[in-house]
mmCIF file of C-alpha atoms in Angstrom:
data_model
loop_
_atom_site.group_PDB
_atom_site.id
_atom_site.type_symbol
_atom_site.label_atom_id
_atom_site.label_comp_id
_atom_site.label_asym_id
_atom_site.label_seq_id
_atom_site.Cartn_x
_atom_site.Cartn_y
_atom_site.Cartn_z
ATOM 1 C CA UNK A 64 111.259 92.263 142.236
ATOM 2 C CA UNK A 65 112.512 95.593 140.928
ATOM 3 C CA UNK A 66 109.874 97.448 138.900
ATOM 4 C CA UNK A 67 110.624 97.790 135.206
ATOM 5 C CA UNK A 68 111.440 101.229 133.858
ATOM 6 C CA UNK A 69 109.233 102.069 130.905
ATOM 7 C CA UNK A 70 109.429 104.897 128.400
ATOM 8 C CA UNK A 71 107.495 106.312 125.462
ATOM 9 C CA UNK A 72 109.606 107.694 122.635
ATOM 10 C CA UNK A 73 107.621 110.183 120.540
ATOM 11 C CA UNK A 74 109.108 110.375 117.053
ATOM 12 C CA UNK A 75 108.320 113.312 114.765
ATOM 13 C CA UNK A 76 109.709 114.592 111.497
ATOM 14 C CA UNK A 77 110.309 117.908 113.241
ATOM 15 C CA UNK A 78 109.850 121.580 112.405
ATOM 16 C CA UNK A 79 111.917 124.756 112.617
ATOM 17 C CA UNK A 80 108.753 126.830 113.166
ATOM 18 C CA UNK A 81 108.535 127.322 116.939
ATOM 19 C CA UNK A 82 104.962 128.599 117.058
ATOM 20 C CA UNK A 83 103.447 125.598 115.285
ATOM 21 C CA UNK A 84 105.752 123.187 117.159
ATOM 22 C CA UNK A 85 104.338 124.397 120.483
ATOM 23 C CA UNK A 86 100.771 123.858 119.257
ATOM 24 C CA UNK A 87 101.365 120.464 117.654
ATOM 25 C CA UNK A 88 104.396 118.304 118.486
ATOM 26 C CA UNK A 89 104.714 119.732 121.987
ATOM 27 C CA UNK A 90 100.983 119.285 122.648
ATOM 28 C CA UNK A 91 101.043 115.670 121.464
ATOM 29 C CA UNK A 92 103.979 114.957 123.779
ATOM 30 C CA UNK A 93 102.286 116.780 126.674
ATOM 31 C CA UNK A 94 99.055 114.857 126.198
ATOM 32 C CA UNK A 95 100.983 111.578 126.229
ATOM 33 C CA UNK A 96 102.932 112.569 129.361
ATOM 34 C CA UNK A 97 99.749 113.623 131.158
ATOM 35 C CA UNK A 98 97.888 110.427 130.230
ATOM 36 C CA UNK A 99 100.823 108.124 131.010
ATOM 37 C CA UNK A 100 102.536 109.798 133.950
ATOM 38 C CA UNK A 101 104.235 106.532 134.985
ATOM 39 C CA UNK A 102 106.235 106.520 131.740
ATOM 40 C CA UNK A 103 109.265 108.633 130.938
ATOM 41 C CA UNK A 104 108.617 110.490 127.658
ATOM 42 C CA UNK A 105 111.483 111.054 125.229
ATOM 43 C CA UNK A 106 111.627 112.968 121.944
ATOM 44 C CA UNK A 107 113.306 112.170 118.622
ATOM 45 C CA UNK A 108 113.086 113.961 115.267
ATOM 46 C CA UNK A 109 113.892 112.194 112.033
ATOM 47 C CA UNK A 110 114.836 115.237 109.914
ATOM 48 C CA UNK A 111 118.581 115.796 110.127
ATOM 49 C CA UNK A 112 118.242 119.079 108.270
ATOM 50 C CA UNK A 113 115.782 120.480 110.804
ATOM 51 C CA UNK A 114 117.760 119.206 113.792
ATOM 52 C CA UNK A 115 120.925 120.869 112.469
ATOM 53 C CA UNK A 116 119.038 124.106 111.850
ATOM 54 C CA UNK A 117 117.627 124.135 115.393
ATOM 55 C CA UNK A 118 121.064 123.425 116.842
ATOM 56 C CA UNK A 119 122.706 126.229 114.866
ATOM 57 C CA UNK A 120 119.906 128.772 115.354
ATOM 58 C CA UNK A 121 118.756 128.022 118.897
ATOM 59 C CA UNK A 122 121.573 125.962 120.409
ATOM 60 C CA UNK A 123 119.102 123.147 121.110
ATOM 61 C CA UNK A 124 120.237 119.576 120.476
ATOM 62 C CA UNK A 125 117.373 117.274 119.504
ATOM 63 C CA UNK A 126 118.159 113.580 119.272
ATOM 64 C CA UNK A 127 117.573 111.418 116.237
ATOM 65 C CA UNK A 128 115.992 107.996 116.729
ATOM 66 C CA UNK A 129 119.232 106.146 117.299
ATOM 67 C CA UNK A 130 120.445 108.839 119.681
ATOM 68 C CA UNK A 131 117.222 108.580 121.663
ATOM 69 C CA UNK A 132 117.509 104.788 121.839
ATOM 70 C CA UNK A 133 121.074 105.174 123.133
ATOM 71 C CA UNK A 134 119.900 107.714 125.710
ATOM 72 C CA UNK A 135 117.116 105.472 126.970
ATOM 73 C CA UNK A 136 119.511 102.562 127.274
ATOM 74 C CA UNK A 137 121.916 104.747 129.247
ATOM 75 C CA UNK A 138 119.033 105.818 131.501
ATOM 76 C CA UNK A 139 118.259 102.203 132.342
ATOM 77 C CA UNK A 140 114.946 101.952 130.485
ATOM 78 C CA UNK A 141 113.775 98.354 130.197
ATOM 79 C CA UNK A 142 110.711 98.597 127.960
ATOM 80 C CA UNK A 143 110.057 101.094 125.187
ATOM 81 C CA UNK A 144 106.951 102.181 123.322
ATOM 82 C CA UNK A 145 107.740 104.135 120.170
ATOM 83 C CA UNK A 146 104.911 106.401 119.035
ATOM 84 C CA UNK A 147 105.417 108.182 115.704
ATOM 85 C CA UNK A 148 103.520 111.363 114.919
ATOM 86 C CA UNK A 149 103.840 110.600 111.209
ATOM 87 C CA UNK A 150 100.673 110.865 109.132
ATOM 88 C CA UNK A 151 101.399 107.756 107.042
ATOM 89 C CA UNK A 152 103.054 104.370 107.172
ATOM 90 C CA UNK A 153 105.484 105.771 104.607
ATOM 91 C CA UNK A 154 109.207 106.180 104.021
ATOM 92 C CA UNK A 155 109.922 108.153 107.208
ATOM 93 C CA UNK A 156 108.071 105.595 109.295
ATOM 94 C CA UNK A 157 109.850 102.647 107.641
ATOM 95 C CA UNK A 158 113.260 104.212 108.293
ATOM 96 C CA UNK A 159 112.288 104.987 111.875
ATOM 97 C CA UNK A 160 111.279 101.367 112.470
ATOM 98 C CA UNK A 161 114.615 100.160 111.071
ATOM 99 C CA UNK A 162 116.507 102.426 113.455
ATOM 100 C CA UNK A 163 114.405 101.340 116.434
ATOM 101 C CA UNK A 164 114.671 97.621 115.736
ATOM 102 C CA UNK A 165 118.460 97.882 115.476
ATOM 103 C CA UNK A 166 118.300 98.205 119.296
ATOM 104 C CA UNK A 167 115.921 95.318 119.860
ATOM 105 C CA UNK A 168 118.491 93.223 121.738
ATOM 106 C CA UNK A 169 119.302 96.061 124.145
ATOM 107 C CA UNK A 170 115.833 96.285 125.729
ATOM 108 C CA UNK A 171 113.497 93.725 127.234
ATOM 109 C CA UNK A 172 110.640 94.840 125.003
ATOM 110 C CA UNK A 173 110.061 97.351 122.222
ATOM 111 C CA UNK A 174 106.627 98.054 120.741
ATOM 112 C CA UNK A 175 106.237 100.410 117.778
ATOM 113 C CA UNK A 176 102.923 102.249 117.668
ATOM 114 C CA UNK A 177 100.880 103.109 114.599
ATOM 115 C CA UNK A 178 101.093 106.387 112.670
ATOM 116 C CA UNK A 179 98.010 108.581 112.417
ATOM 117 C CA UNK A 180 96.355 106.923 109.403
ATOM 118 C CA UNK A 181 96.728 103.189 109.899
ATOM 119 C CA UNK A 182 93.221 101.708 110.158
ATOM 120 C CA UNK A 183 89.921 102.553 108.528
ATOM 121 C CA UNK A 184 88.745 103.759 111.925
ATOM 122 C CA UNK A 185 91.678 106.189 111.965
ATOM 123 C CA UNK A 186 90.700 107.464 108.526
ATOM 124 C CA UNK A 187 87.061 107.914 109.583
ATOM 125 C CA UNK A 188 88.065 109.823 112.708
ATOM 126 C CA UNK A 189 90.427 112.150 110.856
ATOM 127 C CA UNK A 190 87.859 112.871 108.143
ATOM 128 C CA UNK A 191 85.327 113.742 110.837
ATOM 129 C CA UNK A 192 87.831 115.853 112.782
ATOM 130 C CA UNK A 193 88.775 117.909 109.731
ATOM 131 C CA UNK A 194 85.160 118.350 108.668
ATOM 132 C CA UNK A 195 84.226 119.488 112.187
ATOM 133 C CA UNK A 196 87.169 121.854 112.688
ATOM 134 C CA UNK A 197 87.286 123.431 109.230
ATOM 135 C CA UNK A 198 83.682 123.017 108.130
ATOM 136 C CA UNK A 199 83.449 125.047 104.915
ATOM 137 C CA UNK A 200 80.472 127.379 104.604
ATOM 138 C CA UNK A 201 77.962 127.363 101.782
ATOM 139 C CA UNK A 202 79.717 128.534 98.642
ATOM 140 C CA UNK A 203 83.185 127.630 99.934
ATOM 141 C CA UNK A 204 85.528 124.804 98.953
ATOM 142 C CA UNK A 205 88.022 123.490 101.492
ATOM 143 C CA UNK A 206 91.262 122.354 99.843
ATOM 144 C CA UNK A 207 93.687 120.344 101.983
ATOM 145 C CA UNK A 208 97.403 120.067 101.220
ATOM 146 C CA UNK A 209 99.027 116.780 102.194
ATOM 147 C CA UNK A 210 102.749 116.228 101.779
ATOM 148 C CA UNK A 211 102.709 113.323 99.354
ATOM 149 C CA UNK A 212 105.272 110.583 98.945
ATOM 150 C CA UNK A 213 106.733 108.164 96.415
ATOM 151 C CA UNK A 214 105.839 105.381 98.858
ATOM 152 C CA UNK A 215 102.780 103.277 98.005
ATOM 153 C CA UNK A 216 101.146 104.657 101.153
ATOM 154 C CA UNK A 217 100.481 107.808 99.102
ATOM 155 C CA UNK A 218 97.248 106.163 97.897
ATOM 156 C CA UNK A 219 95.642 107.170 101.213
ATOM 157 C CA UNK A 220 95.281 110.776 99.999
ATOM 158 C CA UNK A 221 93.025 109.857 97.078
ATOM 159 C CA UNK A 222 91.122 107.481 99.365
ATOM 160 C CA UNK A 223 90.511 110.285 101.862
ATOM 161 C CA UNK A 224 89.363 112.625 99.104
ATOM 162 C CA UNK A 225 86.822 109.977 98.133
ATOM 163 C CA UNK A 226 85.800 109.438 101.753
ATOM 164 C CA UNK A 227 85.148 113.133 102.382
ATOM 165 C CA UNK A 228 82.721 113.134 99.494
ATOM 166 C CA UNK A 229 81.246 109.769 100.449
ATOM 167 C CA UNK A 230 80.529 111.213 103.913
ATOM 168 C CA UNK A 231 78.611 114.094 102.318
ATOM 169 C CA UNK A 232 81.377 116.698 102.184
ATOM 170 C CA UNK A 233 81.235 117.386 98.457
ATOM 171 C CA UNK A 234 83.165 120.644 98.871
ATOM 172 C CA UNK A 235 86.242 119.208 100.628
ATOM 173 C CA UNK A 236 89.205 118.281 98.434
ATOM 174 C CA UNK A 237 92.458 116.509 99.244
ATOM 175 C CA UNK A 238 95.703 117.079 97.342
ATOM 176 C CA UNK A 239 99.439 116.810 97.850
ATOM 177 C CA UNK A 240 102.368 119.094 97.262
ATOM 178 C CA UNK A 241 104.729 116.361 96.055
ATOM 179 C CA UNK A 242 102.608 113.544 94.617
ATOM 180 C CA UNK A 243 99.036 112.656 93.564
ATOM 181 C CA UNK A 244 96.436 114.176 93.735
ATOM 182 C CA UNK A 245 98.407 117.174 92.428
ATOM 183 C CA UNK A 246 97.334 120.784 92.044
ATOM 184 C CA UNK A 247 96.161 120.458 88.435
ATOM 185 C CA UNK A 248 93.738 117.710 89.446
ATOM 186 C CA UNK A 249 92.513 119.753 92.371
ATOM 187 C CA UNK A 250 91.763 122.916 90.450
ATOM 188 C CA UNK A 251 89.770 120.991 87.822
ATOM 189 C CA UNK A 252 87.626 119.440 90.540
ATOM 190 C CA UNK A 253 87.196 122.703 92.428
ATOM 191 C CA UNK A 254 86.060 124.500 89.275
ATOM 192 C CA UNK A 255 83.325 121.895 88.842
ATOM 193 C CA UNK A 256 81.645 122.955 92.107
ATOM 194 C CA UNK A 257 82.187 126.674 91.306
ATOM 195 C CA UNK A 258 82.708 128.015 94.840
ATOM 196 C CA UNK A 259 82.888 131.743 95.501
ATOM 197 C CA UNK A 260 85.755 131.205 97.942
ATOM 198 C CA UNK A 261 88.530 128.628 98.411
ATOM 199 C CA UNK A 262 89.798 127.848 101.913
ATOM 200 C CA UNK A 263 93.295 126.354 101.996
ATOM 201 C CA UNK A 264 94.617 124.325 104.941
ATOM 202 C CA UNK A 265 97.549 121.952 105.518
ATOM 203 C CA UNK A 266 96.881 118.265 106.026
ATOM 204 C CA UNK A 267 100.098 117.825 107.985
ATOM 205 C CA UNK A 268 100.839 117.451 111.691
ATOM 206 C CA UNK A 269 102.545 120.860 111.806
ATOM 207 C CA UNK A 270 101.816 124.000 109.820
ATOM 208 C CA UNK A 271 105.467 124.518 108.934
ATOM 209 C CA UNK A 272 107.429 125.230 105.776
ATOM 210 C CA UNK A 273 105.008 123.701 103.287
ATOM 211 C CA UNK A 274 102.055 125.507 104.869
ATOM 212 C CA UNK A 275 103.885 128.827 105.056
ATOM 213 C CA UNK A 276 105.406 128.751 101.580
ATOM 214 C CA UNK A 277 103.895 126.142 99.231
ATOM 215 C CA UNK A 278 100.346 126.611 100.498
ATOM 216 C CA UNK A 279 99.917 130.229 101.589
ATOM 217 C CA UNK A 280 103.042 132.022 100.338
ATOM 218 C CA UNK A 281 102.994 135.043 98.058
ATOM 219 C CA UNK A 282 105.245 133.373 95.467
ATOM 220 C CA UNK A 283 103.574 132.815 92.110
ATOM 221 C CA UNK A 284 103.710 129.021 92.383
ATOM 222 C CA UNK A 285 102.043 128.755 95.804
ATOM 223 C CA UNK A 286 98.567 127.216 95.899
ATOM 224 C CA UNK A 287 97.181 130.520 97.184
ATOM 225 C CA UNK A 288 98.607 132.469 94.241
ATOM 226 C CA UNK A 289 97.510 129.867 91.688
ATOM 227 C CA UNK A 290 93.926 129.752 92.966
ATOM 228 C CA UNK A 291 93.814 133.563 93.008
ATOM 229 C CA UNK A 292 95.031 133.690 89.410
ATOM 230 C CA UNK A 293 92.249 131.266 88.550
ATOM 231 C CA UNK A 294 89.776 133.855 89.828
ATOM 232 C CA UNK A 295 88.979 132.530 93.304
ATOM 233 C CA UNK A 296 88.891 134.468 96.536
ATOM 234 C CA UNK A 297 91.271 132.603 98.879
ATOM 235 C CA UNK A 298 91.485 132.279 102.661
ATOM 236 C CA UNK A 299 94.257 130.292 104.376
ATOM 237 C CA UNK A 300 93.908 128.466 107.699
ATOM 238 C CA UNK A 301 97.404 127.601 108.946
ATOM 239 C CA UNK A 302 96.421 125.006 111.516
ATOM 240 C CA UNK A 303 98.384 121.756 111.723
ATOM 241 C CA UNK A 304 96.567 118.484 112.391
ATOM 242 C CA UNK A 305 98.367 118.291 115.725
ATOM 243 C CA UNK A 306 96.270 121.240 116.895
ATOM 244 C CA UNK A 307 93.055 119.207 116.613
ATOM 245 C CA UNK A 308 92.206 117.516 119.959
ATOM 246 C CA UNK A 309 90.452 114.714 118.058
ATOM 247 C CA UNK A 310 93.653 113.981 116.123
ATOM 248 C CA UNK A 311 95.787 113.992 119.261
ATOM 249 C CA UNK A 312 93.325 111.542 120.785
ATOM 250 C CA UNK A 313 94.061 109.115 117.943
ATOM 251 C CA UNK A 314 97.746 109.147 118.898
ATOM 252 C CA UNK A 315 96.789 108.562 122.528
ATOM 253 C CA UNK A 316 94.700 105.565 121.485
ATOM 254 C CA UNK A 317 97.639 104.205 119.493
ATOM 255 C CA UNK A 318 99.837 104.499 122.579
ATOM 256 C CA UNK A 319 97.149 102.687 124.584
ATOM 257 C CA UNK A 320 97.152 99.867 122.019
ATOM 258 C CA UNK A 321 100.937 99.590 122.347
ATOM 259 C CA UNK A 322 100.671 99.404 126.139
ATOM 260 C CA UNK A 323 98.191 96.541 125.814
ATOM 261 C CA UNK A 324 100.640 94.812 123.471
ATOM 262 C CA UNK A 325 103.454 95.358 125.948
ATOM 263 C CA UNK A 326 101.438 93.855 128.800
ATOM 264 C CA UNK A 327 100.474 90.652 126.949
#
């Protein structure tokens, strides 16, 4: 019997920032390829705006999800594992799943893996990873910037803020740039602990546009500028979650769970 051809499609939102891409998306894909050498690894990015920018600027064509599914079909792939690098089970992930399942009849099997924060165990591991990697010193407050979404999955950010504090990290705060908890809530809470310094870091897979501009930019409406105007000394750590080995290991475990599902 001819052996089935299997592939892992790694789906990311994407980034136009090459330096952070190499440290995050590329590293996630490399870790997956190294762990699962018997699988072909494909890439898809969901952001059309970023893909068009990369094509125009660098001449590099990155496939969207449907394009990647077409490519795998053309390459004779029989079974597909789709592993998103999305943080949440939110809008981007829902749209990705719709695109993938449109090709269900063209492959023998398709299994869609879980985004980063799917189970309570995932949440616990990410909280621990962030606390370990960015451990704020005495007199510092660590403020994390998540993206935020209109999707109901946005509730995870407030839950994580609670969990940091429940785990003893009273000086770690979680906010979002586009939803709740918003900046005004954050600064009220930070003032209550009266730190001498605020450390800002992105809670996103890549440290891209939001980290560079909304978080650490010199514009007056950036979080850095607003905390400085409030009288705090500010330090920025532009490290995407994809740079944390412990976070990449969560994605590897999600791929492993999909492989077990595939082999049932």
